[in-house]
mmCIF file of C-alpha atoms and ligand atoms in Angstrom:
data_model
loop_
_atom_site.group_PDB
_atom_site.id
_atom_site.type_symbol
_atom_site.label_atom_id
_atom_site.label_comp_id
_atom_site.label_asym_id
_atom_site.label_seq_id
_atom_site.Cartn_x
_atom_site.Cartn_y
_atom_site.Cartn_z
ATOM 1 C CA MET A 1 27.277 71.719 16.323
ATOM 2 C CA GLN A 2 27.516 67.888 16.222
ATOM 3 C CA PRO A 3 27.002 66.571 12.662
ATOM 4 C CA GLU A 4 23.860 64.433 12.316
ATOM 5 C CA LEU A 5 24.608 60.718 12.392
ATOM 6 C CA THR A 6 23.681 58.886 9.220
ATOM 7 C CA LEU A 7 20.428 57.180 10.060
ATOM 8 C CA PHE A 8 19.683 53.571 9.370
ATOM 9 C CA SER A 9 16.874 51.370 10.562
ATOM 10 C CA THR A 10 16.941 48.080 12.381
ATOM 11 C CA ILE A 11 14.280 45.569 13.359
ATOM 12 C CA ALA A 12 13.947 45.724 17.147
ATOM 13 C CA GLY A 13 11.199 43.135 17.650
ATOM 14 C CA THR A 14 8.727 40.917 15.813
ATOM 15 C CA GLY A 15 5.241 39.593 16.457
ATOM 16 C CA SER A 16 2.507 37.635 14.726
ATOM 17 C CA ALA A 17 -1.078 36.518 15.074
ATOM 18 C CA LEU A 18 -3.162 33.731 13.585
ATOM 19 C CA PRO A 19 -6.878 33.111 13.996
ATOM 20 C CA GLU A 20 -7.645 30.153 16.264
ATOM 21 C CA ARG A 21 -9.756 28.291 13.709
ATOM 22 C CA ILE A 22 -7.748 25.778 11.668
ATOM 23 C CA VAL A 23 -9.174 24.384 8.431
ATOM 24 C CA THR A 24 -7.438 21.283 7.081
ATOM 25 C CA ASN A 25 -7.236 20.119 3.491
ATOM 26 C CA HIS A 26 -9.495 17.221 4.457
ATOM 27 C CA GLU A 27 -12.203 19.695 5.519
ATOM 28 C CA LEU A 28 -11.903 21.522 2.182
ATOM 29 C CA ALA A 29 -12.145 18.187 0.357
ATOM 30 C CA GLU A 30 -15.536 17.623 1.980
ATOM 31 C CA ARG A 31 -16.828 20.784 0.277
ATOM 32 C CA ILE A 32 -15.038 20.951 -3.086
ATOM 33 C CA ASP A 33 -13.619 18.470 -5.602
ATOM 34 C CA THR A 34 -10.054 18.232 -4.280
ATOM 35 C CA SER A 35 -7.942 16.066 -1.988
ATOM 36 C CA HIS A 36 -5.371 16.486 0.767
ATOM 37 C CA GLU A 37 -2.835 14.639 -1.399
ATOM 38 C CA TRP A 38 -3.355 16.906 -4.440
ATOM 39 C CA ILE A 39 -3.015 20.102 -2.348
ATOM 40 C CA VAL A 40 0.124 18.873 -0.556
ATOM 41 C CA GLU A 41 1.765 17.689 -3.771
ATOM 42 C CA ARG A 42 1.074 20.919 -5.734
ATOM 43 C CA THR A 43 1.495 23.478 -2.944
ATOM 44 C CA GLY A 44 2.950 21.996 0.269
ATOM 45 C CA ILE A 45 -0.077 23.294 2.208
ATOM 46 C CA HIS A 46 -1.608 21.049 4.890
ATOM 47 C CA GLN A 47 -3.857 23.534 6.688
ATOM 48 C CA ARG A 48 -4.691 27.212 7.032
ATOM 49 C CA HIS A 49 -5.985 29.462 9.853
ATOM 50 C CA LEU A 50 -9.200 31.315 9.016
ATOM 51 C CA VAL A 51 -10.969 34.108 10.887
ATOM 52 C CA SER A 52 -14.302 33.616 12.593
ATOM 53 C CA GLU A 53 -17.341 35.833 12.148
ATOM 54 C CA GLY A 54 -16.599 39.346 13.423
ATOM 55 C CA GLN A 55 -12.798 38.951 13.415
ATOM 56 C CA ASN A 56 -11.128 41.549 11.206
ATOM 57 C CA THR A 57 -7.757 42.432 9.706
ATOM 58 C CA SER A 58 -7.224 45.157 12.326
ATOM 59 C CA ASP A 59 -7.772 42.636 15.164
ATOM 60 C CA LEU A 60 -5.011 40.381 13.819
ATOM 61 C CA ALA A 61 -2.815 43.405 13.057
ATOM 62 C CA CYS A 62 -3.183 44.688 16.652
ATOM 63 C CA ALA A 63 -2.401 41.295 18.190
ATOM 64 C CA ALA A 64 0.758 41.003 16.064
ATOM 65 C CA ALA A 65 1.723 44.605 16.836
ATOM 66 C CA LEU A 66 1.381 44.106 20.597
ATOM 67 C CA GLN A 67 3.763 41.142 20.420
ATOM 68 C CA ALA A 68 6.269 43.130 18.349
ATOM 69 C CA ILE A 69 6.085 46.066 20.763
ATOM 70 C CA ALA A 70 6.642 43.744 23.758
ATOM 71 C CA ALA A 71 9.539 41.976 22.017
ATOM 72 C CA SER A 72 11.250 45.251 21.149
ATOM 73 C CA GLY A 73 10.896 46.684 24.670
ATOM 74 C CA ILE A 74 9.629 50.050 23.431
ATOM 75 C CA ASP A 75 6.749 52.040 24.849
ATOM 76 C CA ALA A 76 3.894 52.319 22.320
ATOM 77 C CA VAL A 77 4.036 56.101 22.720
ATOM 78 C CA GLU A 78 7.458 56.091 20.994
ATOM 79 C CA ILE A 79 5.873 54.895 17.737
ATOM 80 C CA ASP A 80 5.917 57.772 15.278
ATOM 81 C CA LEU A 81 4.814 55.949 12.117
ATOM 82 C CA VAL A 82 2.321 53.144 11.461
ATOM 83 C CA VAL A 83 2.349 51.409 8.078
ATOM 84 C CA VAL A 84 0.036 48.478 7.415
ATOM 85 C CA ALA A 85 0.331 46.398 4.265
ATOM 86 C CA THR A 86 -3.056 44.902 3.475
ATOM 87 C CA THR A 87 -5.366 44.066 0.596
ATOM 88 C CA THR A 88 -8.270 43.256 2.878
ATOM 89 C CA PRO A 89 -8.905 46.300 5.100
ATOM 90 C CA ASP A 90 -11.791 46.144 7.587
ATOM 91 C CA LEU A 91 -13.364 49.163 5.871
ATOM 92 C CA VAL A 92 -12.753 51.229 2.739
ATOM 93 C CA PHE A 93 -11.724 53.885 5.252
ATOM 94 C CA PRO A 94 -10.422 54.622 7.843
ATOM 95 C CA SER A 95 -7.301 52.629 7.025
ATOM 96 C CA VAL A 96 -6.317 49.597 9.084
ATOM 97 C CA ALA A 97 -3.301 51.655 10.202
ATOM 98 C CA CYS A 98 -5.605 54.292 11.724
ATOM 99 C CA LEU A 99 -7.718 51.568 13.367
ATOM 100 C CA VAL A 100 -4.552 50.031 14.827
ATOM 101 C CA GLN A 101 -3.371 53.432 16.048
ATOM 102 C CA GLN A 102 -6.711 53.948 17.817
ATOM 103 C CA LYS A 103 -6.915 50.406 19.231
ATOM 104 C CA LEU A 104 -3.355 50.581 20.591
ATOM 105 C CA GLY A 105 -4.038 54.000 22.120
ATOM 106 C CA ILE A 106 -1.270 55.768 20.192
ATOM 107 C CA VAL A 107 -2.470 59.338 20.663
ATOM 108 C CA ASN A 108 0.649 61.189 19.475
ATOM 109 C CA ARG A 109 -0.881 62.002 16.042
ATOM 110 C CA CYS A 110 1.853 60.171 14.143
ATOM 111 C CA PRO A 111 1.215 59.382 10.470
ATOM 112 C CA ALA A 112 -0.609 56.108 9.846
ATOM 113 C CA PHE A 113 -1.494 54.667 6.460
ATOM 114 C CA ASP A 114 -2.165 51.457 4.562
ATOM 115 C CA LEU A 115 -0.211 50.298 1.584
ATOM 116 C CA GLN A 116 -1.425 47.773 -0.984
ATOM 117 C CA ALA A 117 0.959 45.524 -2.873
ATOM 118 C CA VAL A 118 -0.865 42.254 -2.147
ATOM 119 C CA CYS A 119 1.589 39.458 -1.244
ATOM 120 C CA SER A 120 4.604 41.787 -1.618
ATOM 121 C CA GLY A 121 2.966 44.280 0.743
ATOM 122 C CA PHE A 122 5.174 43.696 3.753
ATOM 123 C CA ILE A 123 8.390 44.160 1.746
ATOM 124 C CA TYR A 124 6.934 47.387 0.305
ATOM 125 C CA ALA A 125 5.904 48.563 3.808
ATOM 126 C CA LEU A 126 9.296 47.727 5.305
ATOM 127 C CA SER A 127 11.036 49.591 2.505
ATOM 128 C CA THR A 128 8.742 52.603 2.976
ATOM 129 C CA ALA A 129 9.307 52.737 6.746
ATOM 130 C CA ASP A 130 13.064 52.259 6.272
ATOM 131 C CA ASN A 131 13.086 55.261 3.922
ATOM 132 C CA PHE A 132 11.089 57.386 6.395
ATOM 133 C CA ILE A 133 13.684 56.576 9.056
ATOM 134 C CA ARG A 134 16.678 57.171 6.769
ATOM 135 C CA ALA A 135 15.164 60.529 5.799
ATOM 136 C CA GLY A 136 14.867 61.477 9.471
ATOM 137 C CA GLN A 137 11.051 61.652 9.294
ATOM 138 C CA ALA A 138 10.466 58.840 11.782
ATOM 139 C CA ARG A 139 12.475 57.114 14.497
ATOM 140 C CA CYS A 140 10.249 54.236 15.541
ATOM 141 C CA ALA A 141 7.901 52.650 13.034
ATOM 142 C CA LEU A 142 5.331 49.935 13.469
ATOM 143 C CA VAL A 143 5.279 47.930 10.231
ATOM 144 C CA ILE A 144 2.540 45.348 9.829
ATOM 145 C CA GLY A 145 1.461 42.899 7.147
ATOM 146 C CA ALA A 146 -2.098 41.707 7.773
ATOM 147 C CA ASP A 147 -4.679 40.030 5.586
ATOM 148 C CA VAL A 148 -7.951 38.198 5.836
ATOM 149 C CA MET A 149 -7.800 36.591 2.407
ATOM 150 C CA SER A 150 -10.723 34.308 3.291
ATOM 151 C CA ARG A 151 -13.033 37.338 2.810
ATOM 152 C CA ILE A 152 -12.036 37.684 -0.869
ATOM 153 C CA THR A 153 -11.854 33.969 -1.626
ATOM 154 C CA ASP A 154 -14.458 32.188 -3.718
ATOM 155 C CA TRP A 155 -14.712 28.964 -1.699
ATOM 156 C CA ASN A 156 -16.194 27.189 -4.717
ATOM 157 C CA ASP A 157 -13.193 27.970 -6.940
ATOM 158 C CA ARG A 158 -10.939 24.987 -6.306
ATOM 159 C CA SER A 159 -8.228 26.400 -8.575
ATOM 160 C CA ASN A 160 -7.195 28.913 -5.910
ATOM 161 C CA CYS A 161 -9.308 28.703 -2.717
ATOM 162 C CA ILE A 162 -7.008 25.984 -1.403
ATOM 163 C CA LEU A 163 -4.094 28.462 -1.295
ATOM 164 C CA TRP A 164 -5.216 31.153 1.129
ATOM 165 C CA GLY A 165 -5.010 31.680 4.883
ATOM 166 C CA ASP A 166 -5.515 34.601 7.291
ATOM 167 C CA GLY A 167 -2.973 36.155 9.642
ATOM 168 C CA ALA A 168 -0.764 39.089 10.573
ATOM 169 C CA GLY A 169 2.896 39.742 11.262
ATOM 170 C CA ALA A 170 4.552 42.886 12.599
ATOM 171 C CA VAL A 171 7.933 44.413 13.281
ATOM 172 C CA VAL A 172 9.088 47.462 15.212
ATOM 173 C CA LEU A 173 11.639 49.300 13.087
ATOM 174 C CA ARG A 174 13.899 51.715 14.959
ATOM 175 C CA ALA A 175 16.448 54.300 13.921
ATOM 176 C CA SER A 176 19.996 53.092 14.500
ATOM 177 C CA ASP A 177 23.514 54.234 13.667
ATOM 178 C CA THR A 178 24.376 50.865 12.133
ATOM 179 C CA PRO A 179 22.254 49.363 9.382
ATOM 180 C CA GLY A 180 19.875 46.513 10.200
ATOM 181 C CA VAL A 181 17.900 46.926 6.992
ATOM 182 C CA LEU A 182 20.846 46.741 4.576
ATOM 183 C CA ALA A 183 18.824 47.270 1.404
ATOM 184 C CA THR A 184 15.404 46.854 -0.150
ATOM 185 C CA HIS A 185 14.555 46.335 -3.814
ATOM 186 C CA LEU A 186 11.027 46.798 -5.155
ATOM 187 C CA HIS A 187 9.457 46.151 -8.548
ATOM 188 C CA ALA A 188 6.070 46.107 -10.235
ATOM 189 C CA ASP A 189 4.750 45.323 -13.699
ATOM 190 C CA GLY A 190 1.123 46.243 -14.190
ATOM 191 C CA ARG A 191 0.580 44.364 -17.440
ATOM 192 C CA TYR A 192 -0.563 41.093 -15.904
ATOM 193 C CA ARG A 193 -3.868 41.928 -14.275
ATOM 194 C CA ASP A 194 -5.629 39.141 -16.176
ATOM 195 C CA LEU A 195 -3.429 36.518 -14.542
ATOM 196 C CA LEU A 196 -4.184 37.509 -10.964
ATOM 197 C CA HIS A 197 -6.718 39.993 -9.706
ATOM 198 C CA ALA A 198 -9.645 40.511 -7.372
ATOM 199 C CA GLY A 199 -12.541 42.841 -8.050
ATOM 200 C CA SER A 200 -16.272 42.797 -8.319
ATOM 201 C CA ALA A 201 -17.391 39.927 -10.487
ATOM 202 C CA PRO A 202 -18.957 40.928 -13.854
ATOM 203 C CA ASP A 203 -22.203 39.305 -12.690
ATOM 204 C CA GLY A 204 -22.299 41.779 -9.803
ATOM 205 C CA GLY A 205 -21.220 39.116 -7.304
ATOM 206 C CA GLY A 206 -18.787 39.745 -4.466
ATOM 207 C CA CYS A 207 -15.106 40.474 -4.768
ATOM 208 C CA ALA A 208 -13.057 37.299 -5.269
ATOM 209 C CA VAL A 209 -9.529 36.343 -6.292
ATOM 210 C CA ARG A 210 -9.248 35.063 -9.862
ATOM 211 C CA MET A 211 -5.992 33.490 -10.933
ATOM 212 C CA GLN A 212 -4.358 31.592 -13.765
ATOM 213 C CA GLY A 213 -2.244 29.540 -11.367
ATOM 214 C CA ASN A 214 0.135 27.971 -13.822
ATOM 215 C CA ALA A 215 1.127 31.248 -15.510
ATOM 216 C CA VAL A 216 1.480 32.990 -12.129
ATOM 217 C CA PHE A 217 3.676 30.142 -10.925
ATOM 218 C CA ARG A 218 6.072 30.507 -13.867
ATOM 219 C CA PHE A 219 6.233 34.296 -13.580
ATOM 220 C CA ALA A 220 6.848 34.090 -9.813
ATOM 221 C CA VAL A 221 9.739 31.644 -10.168
ATOM 222 C CA ARG A 222 11.362 33.783 -12.889
ATOM 223 C CA THR A 223 11.055 37.125 -11.106
ATOM 224 C CA LEU A 224 12.172 35.726 -7.737
ATOM 225 C CA ASP A 225 15.161 34.261 -9.528
ATOM 226 C CA GLU A 226 15.935 37.744 -10.888
ATOM 227 C CA ILE A 227 15.467 39.500 -7.560
ATOM 228 C CA VAL A 228 17.895 37.113 -5.866
ATOM 229 C CA ASP A 229 20.539 38.001 -8.494
ATOM 230 C CA GLU A 230 19.783 41.720 -8.213
ATOM 231 C CA THR A 231 19.925 41.731 -4.409
ATOM 232 C CA LEU A 232 23.230 39.865 -4.247
ATOM 233 C CA GLU A 233 24.820 41.850 -7.073
ATOM 234 C CA LYS A 234 23.796 45.339 -5.918
ATOM 235 C CA ASN A 235 25.008 44.623 -2.384
ATOM 236 C CA GLY A 236 28.254 42.919 -3.306
ATOM 237 C CA LEU A 237 27.239 39.628 -1.667
ATOM 238 C CA GLN A 238 27.813 35.993 -2.553
ATOM 239 C CA LYS A 239 25.135 33.333 -2.182
ATOM 240 C CA ASP A 240 26.747 31.875 0.926
ATOM 241 C CA ASP A 241 26.674 35.272 2.682
ATOM 242 C CA ILE A 242 22.942 34.691 3.262
ATOM 243 C CA THR A 243 22.248 32.861 6.527
ATOM 244 C CA TRP A 244 18.468 32.562 6.181
ATOM 245 C CA LEU A 245 16.014 32.823 3.325
ATOM 246 C CA VAL A 246 12.652 34.107 4.581
ATOM 247 C CA PRO A 247 10.455 33.775 1.513
ATOM 248 C CA HIS A 248 6.855 34.600 0.745
ATOM 249 C CA GLN A 249 4.884 31.474 1.608
ATOM 250 C CA ALA A 250 2.871 30.916 -1.555
ATOM 251 C CA ASN A 251 3.840 27.449 -2.666
ATOM 252 C CA ILE A 252 6.599 25.102 -1.473
ATOM 253 C CA ARG A 253 7.679 24.474 -5.077
ATOM 254 C CA ILE A 254 8.264 28.217 -5.645
ATOM 255 C CA ILE A 255 10.198 28.395 -2.350
ATOM 256 C CA GLU A 256 12.327 25.388 -3.328
ATOM 257 C CA ALA A 257 13.134 26.981 -6.689
ATOM 258 C CA THR A 258 14.431 30.140 -4.958
ATOM 259 C CA ALA A 259 16.442 28.089 -2.459
ATOM 260 C CA LYS A 260 17.974 26.154 -5.366
ATOM 261 C CA LYS A 261 18.882 29.420 -7.068
ATOM 262 C CA LEU A 262 20.718 30.433 -3.876
ATOM 263 C CA GLY A 263 22.360 27.011 -3.610
ATOM 264 C CA MET A 264 20.779 26.856 -0.161
ATOM 265 C CA SER A 265 19.693 23.674 1.591
ATOM 266 C CA MET A 266 16.075 23.763 2.751
ATOM 267 C CA ASP A 267 17.144 23.719 6.397
ATOM 268 C CA LYS A 268 18.286 27.338 5.915
ATOM 269 C CA VAL A 269 14.896 28.352 4.535
ATOM 270 C CA VAL A 270 12.046 29.386 6.819
ATOM 271 C CA VAL A 271 8.954 27.444 5.742
ATOM 272 C CA THR A 272 5.500 27.988 7.231
ATOM 273 C CA VAL A 273 3.376 27.447 4.130
ATOM 274 C CA ASP A 274 2.449 23.952 5.340
ATOM 275 C CA ARG A 275 0.704 25.396 8.435
ATOM 276 C CA HIS A 276 -0.234 28.959 7.419
ATOM 277 C CA ALA A 277 -0.887 28.645 3.640
ATOM 278 C CA ASN A 278 -0.602 31.909 1.713
ATOM 279 C CA THR A 279 -1.489 34.765 4.091
ATOM 280 C CA SER A 280 -0.594 37.448 1.511
ATOM 281 C CA ALA A 281 1.015 40.503 3.171
ATOM 282 C CA ALA A 282 1.269 38.604 6.467
ATOM 283 C CA SER A 283 3.255 35.718 5.080
ATOM 284 C CA VAL A 284 6.826 37.086 5.279
ATOM 285 C CA PRO A 285 6.541 38.704 8.750
ATOM 286 C CA LEU A 286 4.736 35.600 10.072
ATOM 287 C CA ALA A 287 7.587 33.415 8.834
ATOM 288 C CA LEU A 288 10.145 35.866 10.215
ATOM 289 C CA ASP A 289 8.516 35.937 13.641
ATOM 290 C CA THR A 290 8.292 32.132 13.705
ATOM 291 C CA ALA A 291 12.036 31.714 13.134
ATOM 292 C CA VAL A 292 12.951 34.532 15.539
ATOM 293 C CA ARG A 293 10.818 33.073 18.334
ATOM 294 C CA ASP A 294 12.024 29.496 17.897
ATOM 295 C CA GLY A 295 15.622 30.750 18.086
ATOM 296 C CA ARG A 296 16.743 29.862 14.564
ATOM 297 C CA ILE A 297 17.516 33.474 13.612
ATOM 298 C CA LYS A 298 20.383 34.802 15.711
ATOM 299 C CA LYS A 299 22.268 38.072 16.162
ATOM 300 C CA GLY A 300 24.641 38.689 13.244
ATOM 301 C CA ASP A 301 22.682 36.556 10.753
ATOM 302 C CA THR A 302 22.048 37.951 7.277
ATOM 303 C CA LEU A 303 18.484 37.406 6.079
ATOM 304 C CA LEU A 304 17.052 37.610 2.601
ATOM 305 C CA LEU A 305 13.321 38.342 2.638
ATOM 306 C CA GLU A 306 11.503 38.128 -0.694
ATOM 307 C CA ALA A 307 7.962 38.205 -1.985
ATOM 308 C CA PHE A 308 5.906 38.137 -5.157
ATOM 309 C CA GLY A 309 2.265 39.095 -5.533
ATOM 310 C CA GLY A 310 -0.633 40.497 -7.529
ATOM 311 C CA GLY A 311 0.063 43.546 -9.620
ATOM 312 C CA PHE A 312 2.453 41.959 -10.380
ATOM 313 C CA THR A 313 4.635 43.244 -7.570
ATOM 314 C CA TRP A 314 7.793 41.742 -6.149
ATOM 315 C CA GLY A 315 10.675 42.740 -3.941
ATOM 316 C CA SER A 316 13.367 41.807 -1.470
ATOM 317 C CA ALA A 317 14.839 43.050 1.786
ATOM 318 C CA LEU A 318 18.323 42.280 2.993
ATOM 319 C CA ILE A 319 18.492 42.346 6.784
ATOM 320 C CA LYS A 320 21.338 42.110 9.287
ATOM 321 C CA TRP A 321 19.796 40.684 12.470
ATOM 322 C CA MET A 322 20.872 42.923 15.347
ATOM 323 C CA VAL A 323 18.957 41.664 18.401
HETATM 324 N N1 COA B 401 -7.792 19.912 -6.534
HETATM 325 C C1 COA B 401 -7.655 18.946 -7.472
HETATM 326 N N2 COA B 401 -7.400 19.226 -8.761
HETATM 327 C C2 COA B 401 -7.269 20.513 -9.109
HETATM 328 C C3 COA B 401 -7.392 21.564 -8.185
HETATM 329 C C4 COA B 401 -7.669 21.211 -6.855
HETATM 330 N N3 COA B 401 -7.800 22.131 -5.879
HETATM 331 N N4 COA B 401 -7.203 22.748 -8.809
HETATM 332 C C5 COA B 401 -6.975 22.449 -10.111
HETATM 333 N N5 COA B 401 -7.008 21.112 -10.281
HETATM 334 C C6 COA B 401 -6.794 20.350 -11.516
HETATM 335 C C7 COA B 401 -7.016 21.189 -12.737
HETATM 336 O O1 COA B 401 -8.367 21.217 -13.111
HETATM 337 C C8 COA B 401 -6.164 20.451 -13.754
HETATM 338 O O2 COA B 401 -6.890 19.331 -14.220
HETATM 339 P P1 COA B 401 -6.772 18.860 -15.759
HETATM 340 O O3 COA B 401 -5.307 18.499 -15.952
HETATM 341 O O4 COA B 401 -7.700 17.712 -15.807
HETATM 342 O O5 COA B 401 -7.163 20.042 -16.568
HETATM 343 C C9 COA B 401 -4.981 19.929 -12.934
HETATM 344 O O6 COA B 401 -5.442 19.953 -11.575
HETATM 345 C C10 COA B 401 -3.728 20.763 -13.071
HETATM 346 O O7 COA B 401 -4.060 22.134 -12.944
HETATM 347 P P2 COA B 401 -2.970 23.254 -12.912
HETATM 348 O O8 COA B 401 -3.637 24.574 -12.725
HETATM 349 O O9 COA B 401 -2.084 23.079 -14.116
HETATM 350 O O10 COA B 401 -2.163 22.832 -11.608
HETATM 351 P P3 COA B 401 -0.806 23.373 -11.054
HETATM 352 O O11 COA B 401 0.156 22.280 -10.927
HETATM 353 O O12 COA B 401 -0.359 24.608 -11.788
HETATM 354 O O13 COA B 401 -1.208 23.799 -9.588
HETATM 355 C C11 COA B 401 -1.596 25.819 -8.361
HETATM 356 C C12 COA B 401 -2.156 24.822 -9.363
HETATM 357 C C13 COA B 401 -2.611 26.934 -8.173
HETATM 358 C C14 COA B 401 -1.380 25.093 -7.050
HETATM 359 C C15 COA B 401 -0.231 26.357 -8.875
HETATM 360 O O14 COA B 401 -0.350 26.744 -10.217
HETATM 361 C C16 COA B 401 0.283 27.509 -8.090
HETATM 362 O O15 COA B 401 0.550 27.404 -6.912
HETATM 363 N N6 COA B 401 0.479 28.676 -8.742
HETATM 364 C C17 COA B 401 1.011 29.841 -8.091
HETATM 365 C C18 COA B 401 -0.113 30.480 -7.370
HETATM 366 C C19 COA B 401 0.342 31.501 -6.408
HETATM 367 O O16 COA B 401 1.250 31.285 -5.671
HETATM 368 N N7 COA B 401 -0.376 32.617 -6.397
HETATM 369 C C20 COA B 401 -0.179 33.647 -5.473
HETATM 370 C C21 COA B 401 0.981 34.438 -5.873
HETATM 371 S S1 COA B 401 1.321 35.508 -4.569
#
């Protein structure tokens, strides 16, 4: 009998989706006490895409998934795992993953589930799908990060409403005999709920993000610094082995700090925060898809994906680009 090949996973195609409606900083400044200049200086954000009435996380997730499926050249029927990272599901249940499975007409009964790690969600989902494939439990996974953060934003809270956008990004992850996903590293520390959380307000109001921005900023810079070291060290890489940094798009100053840590010039960093703002679980795959589609990311490149989010959660994925 032929011995089983060691299984790895590789990204075969990417896709993304943004709502049509664009809201500029100037529009926000008409409603709350802020300014375009303040938002750009503190965050790098110029605009965000926000859903319209009736548009849901699963709609964006499906649109991104269809692009990823087309880009990878697979038939949707080959998908044997659907993982959606989201903090803003359409419903409490069924999961967005099950809604996507139904909307895409995947009737092969493959497992489908959501995973919640807020802004680190896509890295967690990619790691999970990679492990399914390495374990031989899946061969073709649809991995999506999708969020409609505008639904859990208090639009009167100027301290954080300026940060968020809506969107989705997706990848098709296939089994391969050479590794595309070289490694993933995940972490969480549940002691910091007071610094960043969303839940029902004590006054019985709706669910809204509450954040101590300054403290979150410092923690994010420190932990992303650590994850860069950990990822390089554990994989025997030097800083200049990384071709592209594809960071979570929370704040341009956090992104610049990570690039500095890597000794990387900003023209090797994929930046979409100016146009997309912070789309939570969608941010990394949206940035990835942007740089794949505009031709910056090329076969043989080594990518470092990283993210930090509520929980706190953080993580990285080291990718060899194979297509
Ligand atoms: N417009 C104008 N002024 C604002 C403002 C806004 N939207 N929001 C806050 N301010 C004011 C504050 O009231 C404060 O005024 P004061 O000095 O008179 O008290 C001043 O600006 C500075 O506030 P501070 O919170 O210290 O600003 P900052 O430089 O830390 O920037 C964030 C705020 C939110 C942009 C920044 O902390 C940040 O990006 N943090 C990380 C958040 C993040 O990425 N979270 C998601 C993680 S996945």
